[in-house]
Coordinates of C-alpha atoms in Angstrom, one line a residue:
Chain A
X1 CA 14.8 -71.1 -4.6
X2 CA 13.9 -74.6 -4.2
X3 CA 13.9 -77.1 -6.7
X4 CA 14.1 -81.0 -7.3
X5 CA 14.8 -83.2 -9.9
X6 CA 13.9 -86.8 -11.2
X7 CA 16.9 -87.5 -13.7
X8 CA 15.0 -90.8 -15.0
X9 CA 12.1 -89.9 -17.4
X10 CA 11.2 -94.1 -17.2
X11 CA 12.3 -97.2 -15.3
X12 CA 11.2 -100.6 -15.9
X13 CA 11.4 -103.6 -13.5
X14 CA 9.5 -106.6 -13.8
X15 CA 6.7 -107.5 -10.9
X16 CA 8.4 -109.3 -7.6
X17 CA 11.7 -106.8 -8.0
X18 CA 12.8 -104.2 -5.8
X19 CA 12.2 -100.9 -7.4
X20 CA 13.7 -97.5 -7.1
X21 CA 12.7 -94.3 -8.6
X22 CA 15.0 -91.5 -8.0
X23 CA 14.6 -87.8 -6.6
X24 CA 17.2 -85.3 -5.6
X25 CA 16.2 -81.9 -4.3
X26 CA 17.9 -78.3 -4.0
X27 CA 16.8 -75.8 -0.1
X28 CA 18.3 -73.6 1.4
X29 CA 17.0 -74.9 5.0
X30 CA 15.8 -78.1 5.7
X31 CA 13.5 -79.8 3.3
X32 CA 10.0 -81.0 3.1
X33 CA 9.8 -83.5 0.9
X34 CA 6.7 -85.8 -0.7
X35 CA 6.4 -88.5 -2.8
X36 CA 2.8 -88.8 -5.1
X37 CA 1.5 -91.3 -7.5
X38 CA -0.7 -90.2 -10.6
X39 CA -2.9 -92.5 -12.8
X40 CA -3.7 -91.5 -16.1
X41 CA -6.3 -88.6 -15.8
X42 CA -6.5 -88.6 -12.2
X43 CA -5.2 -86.1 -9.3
X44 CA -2.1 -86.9 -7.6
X45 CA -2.1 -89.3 -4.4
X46 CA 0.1 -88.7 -1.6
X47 CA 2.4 -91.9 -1.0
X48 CA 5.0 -90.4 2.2
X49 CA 6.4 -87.4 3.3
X50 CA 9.5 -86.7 5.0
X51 CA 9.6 -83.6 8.0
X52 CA 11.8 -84.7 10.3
X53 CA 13.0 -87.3 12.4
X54 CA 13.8 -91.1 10.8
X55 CA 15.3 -90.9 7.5
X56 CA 13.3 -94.3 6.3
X57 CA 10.0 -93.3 5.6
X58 CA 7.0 -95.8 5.5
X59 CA 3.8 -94.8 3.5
X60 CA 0.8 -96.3 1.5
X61 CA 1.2 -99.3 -1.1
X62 CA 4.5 -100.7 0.2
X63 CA 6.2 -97.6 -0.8
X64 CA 8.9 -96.3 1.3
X65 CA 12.0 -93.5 1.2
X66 CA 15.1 -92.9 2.4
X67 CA 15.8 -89.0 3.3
X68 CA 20.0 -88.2 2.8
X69 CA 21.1 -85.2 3.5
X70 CA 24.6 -85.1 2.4
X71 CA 23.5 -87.0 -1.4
X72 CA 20.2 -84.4 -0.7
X73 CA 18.4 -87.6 -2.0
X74 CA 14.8 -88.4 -1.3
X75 CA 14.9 -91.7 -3.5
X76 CA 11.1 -93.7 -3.7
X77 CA 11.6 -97.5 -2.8
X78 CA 9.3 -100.6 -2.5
X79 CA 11.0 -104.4 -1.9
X80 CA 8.6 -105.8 -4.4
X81 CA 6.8 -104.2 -7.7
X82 CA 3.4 -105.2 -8.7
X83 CA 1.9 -104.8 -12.2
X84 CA -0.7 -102.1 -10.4
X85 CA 2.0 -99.9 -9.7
X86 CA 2.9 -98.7 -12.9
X87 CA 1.8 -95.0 -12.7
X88 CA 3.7 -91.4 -12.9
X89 CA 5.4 -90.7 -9.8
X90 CA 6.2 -87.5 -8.8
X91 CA 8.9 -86.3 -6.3
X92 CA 8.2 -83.2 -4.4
X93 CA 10.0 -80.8 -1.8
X94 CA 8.8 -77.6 0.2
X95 CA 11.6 -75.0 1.8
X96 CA 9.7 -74.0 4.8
X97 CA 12.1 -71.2 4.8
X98 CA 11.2 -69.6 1.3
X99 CA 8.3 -66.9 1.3
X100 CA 6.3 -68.7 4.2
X101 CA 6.8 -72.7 3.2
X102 CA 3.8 -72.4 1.1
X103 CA 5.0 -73.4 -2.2
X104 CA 5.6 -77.0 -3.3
X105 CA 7.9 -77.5 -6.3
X106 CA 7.2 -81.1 -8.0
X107 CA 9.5 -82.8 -10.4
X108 CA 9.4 -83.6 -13.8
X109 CA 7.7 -87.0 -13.1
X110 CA 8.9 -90.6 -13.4
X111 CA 6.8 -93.3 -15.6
X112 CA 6.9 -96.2 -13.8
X113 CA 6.5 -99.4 -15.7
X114 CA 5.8 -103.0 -14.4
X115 CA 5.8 -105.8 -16.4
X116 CA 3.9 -109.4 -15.5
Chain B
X1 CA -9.0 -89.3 4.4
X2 CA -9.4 -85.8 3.4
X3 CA -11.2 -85.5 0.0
X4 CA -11.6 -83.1 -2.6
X5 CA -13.5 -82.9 -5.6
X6 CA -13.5 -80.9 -8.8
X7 CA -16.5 -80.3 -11.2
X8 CA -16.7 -80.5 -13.9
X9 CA -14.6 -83.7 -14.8
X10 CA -13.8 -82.6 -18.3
X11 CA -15.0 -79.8 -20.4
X12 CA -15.0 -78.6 -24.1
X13 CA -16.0 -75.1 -24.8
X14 CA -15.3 -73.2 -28.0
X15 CA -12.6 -70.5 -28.5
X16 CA -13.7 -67.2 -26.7
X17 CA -15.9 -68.4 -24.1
X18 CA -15.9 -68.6 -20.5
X19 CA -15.3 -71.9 -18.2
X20 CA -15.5 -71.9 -14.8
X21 CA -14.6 -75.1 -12.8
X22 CA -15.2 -75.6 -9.1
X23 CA -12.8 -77.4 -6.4
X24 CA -14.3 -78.5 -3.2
X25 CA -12.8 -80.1 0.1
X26 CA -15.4 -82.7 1.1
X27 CA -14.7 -83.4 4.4
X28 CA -12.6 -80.2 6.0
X29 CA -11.9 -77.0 5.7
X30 CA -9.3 -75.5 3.6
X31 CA -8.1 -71.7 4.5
X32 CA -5.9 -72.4 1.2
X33 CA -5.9 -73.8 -2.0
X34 CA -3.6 -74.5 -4.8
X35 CA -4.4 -74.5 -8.7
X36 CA -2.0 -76.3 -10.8
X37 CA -1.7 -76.7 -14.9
X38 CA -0.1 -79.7 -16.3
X39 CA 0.4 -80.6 -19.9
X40 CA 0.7 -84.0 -21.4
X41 CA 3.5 -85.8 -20.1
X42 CA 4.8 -82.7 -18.3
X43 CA 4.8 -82.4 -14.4
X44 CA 2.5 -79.7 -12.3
X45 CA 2.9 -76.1 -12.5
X46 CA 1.3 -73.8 -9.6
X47 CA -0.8 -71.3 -11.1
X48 CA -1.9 -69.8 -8.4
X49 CA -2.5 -69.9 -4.4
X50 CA -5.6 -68.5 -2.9
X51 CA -6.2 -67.8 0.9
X52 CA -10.4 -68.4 1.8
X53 CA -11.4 -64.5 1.7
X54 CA -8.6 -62.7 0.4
X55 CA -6.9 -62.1 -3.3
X56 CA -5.0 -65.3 -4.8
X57 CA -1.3 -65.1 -5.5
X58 CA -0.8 -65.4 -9.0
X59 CA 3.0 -66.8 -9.6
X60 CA 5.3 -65.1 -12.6
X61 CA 3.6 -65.7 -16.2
X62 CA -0.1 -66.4 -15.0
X63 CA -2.3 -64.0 -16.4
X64 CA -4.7 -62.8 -13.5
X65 CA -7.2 -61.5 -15.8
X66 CA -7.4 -64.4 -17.8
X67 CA -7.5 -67.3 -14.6
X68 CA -9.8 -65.9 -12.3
X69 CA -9.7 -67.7 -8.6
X70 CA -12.0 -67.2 -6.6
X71 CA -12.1 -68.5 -2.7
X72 CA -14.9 -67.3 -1.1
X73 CA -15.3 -69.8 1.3
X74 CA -13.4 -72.7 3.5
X75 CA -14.4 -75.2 1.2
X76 CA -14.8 -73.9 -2.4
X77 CA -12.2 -72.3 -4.5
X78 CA -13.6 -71.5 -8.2
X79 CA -10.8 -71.2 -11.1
X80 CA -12.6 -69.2 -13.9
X81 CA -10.9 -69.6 -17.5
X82 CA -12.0 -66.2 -19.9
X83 CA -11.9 -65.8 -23.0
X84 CA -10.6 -69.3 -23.6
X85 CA -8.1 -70.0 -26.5
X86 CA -7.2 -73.8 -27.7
X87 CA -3.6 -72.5 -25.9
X88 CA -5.5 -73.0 -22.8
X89 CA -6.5 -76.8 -23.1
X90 CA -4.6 -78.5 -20.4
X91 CA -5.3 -80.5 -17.1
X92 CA -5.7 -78.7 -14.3
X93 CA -5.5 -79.9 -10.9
X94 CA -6.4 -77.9 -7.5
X95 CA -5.1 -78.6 -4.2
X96 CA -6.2 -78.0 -0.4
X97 CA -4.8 -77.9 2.8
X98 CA -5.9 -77.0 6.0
X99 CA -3.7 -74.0 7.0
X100 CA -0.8 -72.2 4.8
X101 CA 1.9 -73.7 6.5
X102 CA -0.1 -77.1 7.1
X103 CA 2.3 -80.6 5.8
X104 CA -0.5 -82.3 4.1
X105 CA -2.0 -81.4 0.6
X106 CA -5.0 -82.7 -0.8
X107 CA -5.7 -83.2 -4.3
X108 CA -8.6 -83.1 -6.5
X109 CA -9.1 -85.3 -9.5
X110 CA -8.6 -82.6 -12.2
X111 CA -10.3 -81.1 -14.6
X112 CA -9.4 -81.8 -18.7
X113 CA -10.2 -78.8 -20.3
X114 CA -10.3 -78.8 -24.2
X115 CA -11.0 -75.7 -26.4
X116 CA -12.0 -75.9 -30.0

């Protein structure tokens, strides 16, 4: 079964640094794998996905991540961190090859705080 | 983008009554959605996955007859809670896509639900 993990509950960076927010995942075939944003008391917001093809994935805000397969790492990046993008970030990851590729397993969720 | 909506935002409804709460894709059709449950500070757990015109798939632990989900059509999925208990009080979340196997997955806003 397929499962992911975000080992850091928090991080904190201060706005204008590089941030990282950290995601490893566990398929038996290859992976899907999202990356979403939550504000407080709202739905989730899809940042990128990774399917196939380049491991750097570009998506909304700034946000990008880098797909490795041998660390079966799917780590969330952005160059520079603003003050709006403290939020709950949550990694995600479908096995296409488990019971149809329907299901996707999110992580625990990583706080993201920015401060001014 | 794809949008979908739940109603009602929030709801409080005293212990042993019913609460349904509606989940709508806006602008497309979705042949399946997702219900979700997440606690404070906890990450998303799939309730259930229901298929426009058929019976959902209720994963291990979720109560059936409690959660009723109903999908009667390509754009409305209906999560009924019975019998509510304060145990209950959560957020929950749906989720649409446009095929079973589809990459992208929509979320709605979420619903607070709080029973007294």
């Amino acid at each position: 079964a397929q499962s992911v993990a975000q080992p850091e509950d928090q991080v904190n960076v201060a706005e204008g640094n590089p941030l990282t927010v950290k995601c490893t995942y566990s398929v038996s075939g290859n992976p899907y794998l999202f990356w979403y944003v939550q504000y407080p008391n709202r739905g989730l917001q899809f940042l990128l996905k990774y399917i196939t093809g380049d491991n750097l994935v570009k998506g909304s805000y700034g946000f990008e991540a880098e797909f490795n397969k041998s660390q079966t790492s799917f780590h969330l990046k952005k160059p520079s961190a603003l003050v709006s993008d403290s939020a709950l970030y949550f990694c995600a990851v479908r096995d296409p090859l488990d019971t149809g590729g329907f299901k996707t397993i999110f992580g625990a969720g990583t706080r993201l705080f920015v401060k001014a | 983008g794809a949008v979908v909506s739940q109603h009602p935002s929030w709801v409080i409804c005293k212990s042993g009554t019913s609460v349904k709460i509606e989940c709508r894709s806006l602008d497309f059709q979705a042949t399946t959605m997702f219900w979700y449950r997440q606690f404070p500070k906890q990450s998303l757990m799939l309730m259930a996955t229901s298929n426009e015109g058929s019976k959902a798939t209720y994963e291990q632990g979720v109560e059936k007859d409690k959660f009723l989900i109903n999908h009667a059509s390509l754009t409305l999925s209906t999560l009924t809670v019975t019998s509510a208990h304060p145990e209950d009080s959560s957020f929950y979340i749906c989720s649409a896509r446009v095929a079973l196997a589809a990459y992208e997955q929509y979320f709605g806003p979420g619903t607070r639900l709080t029973v007294t």
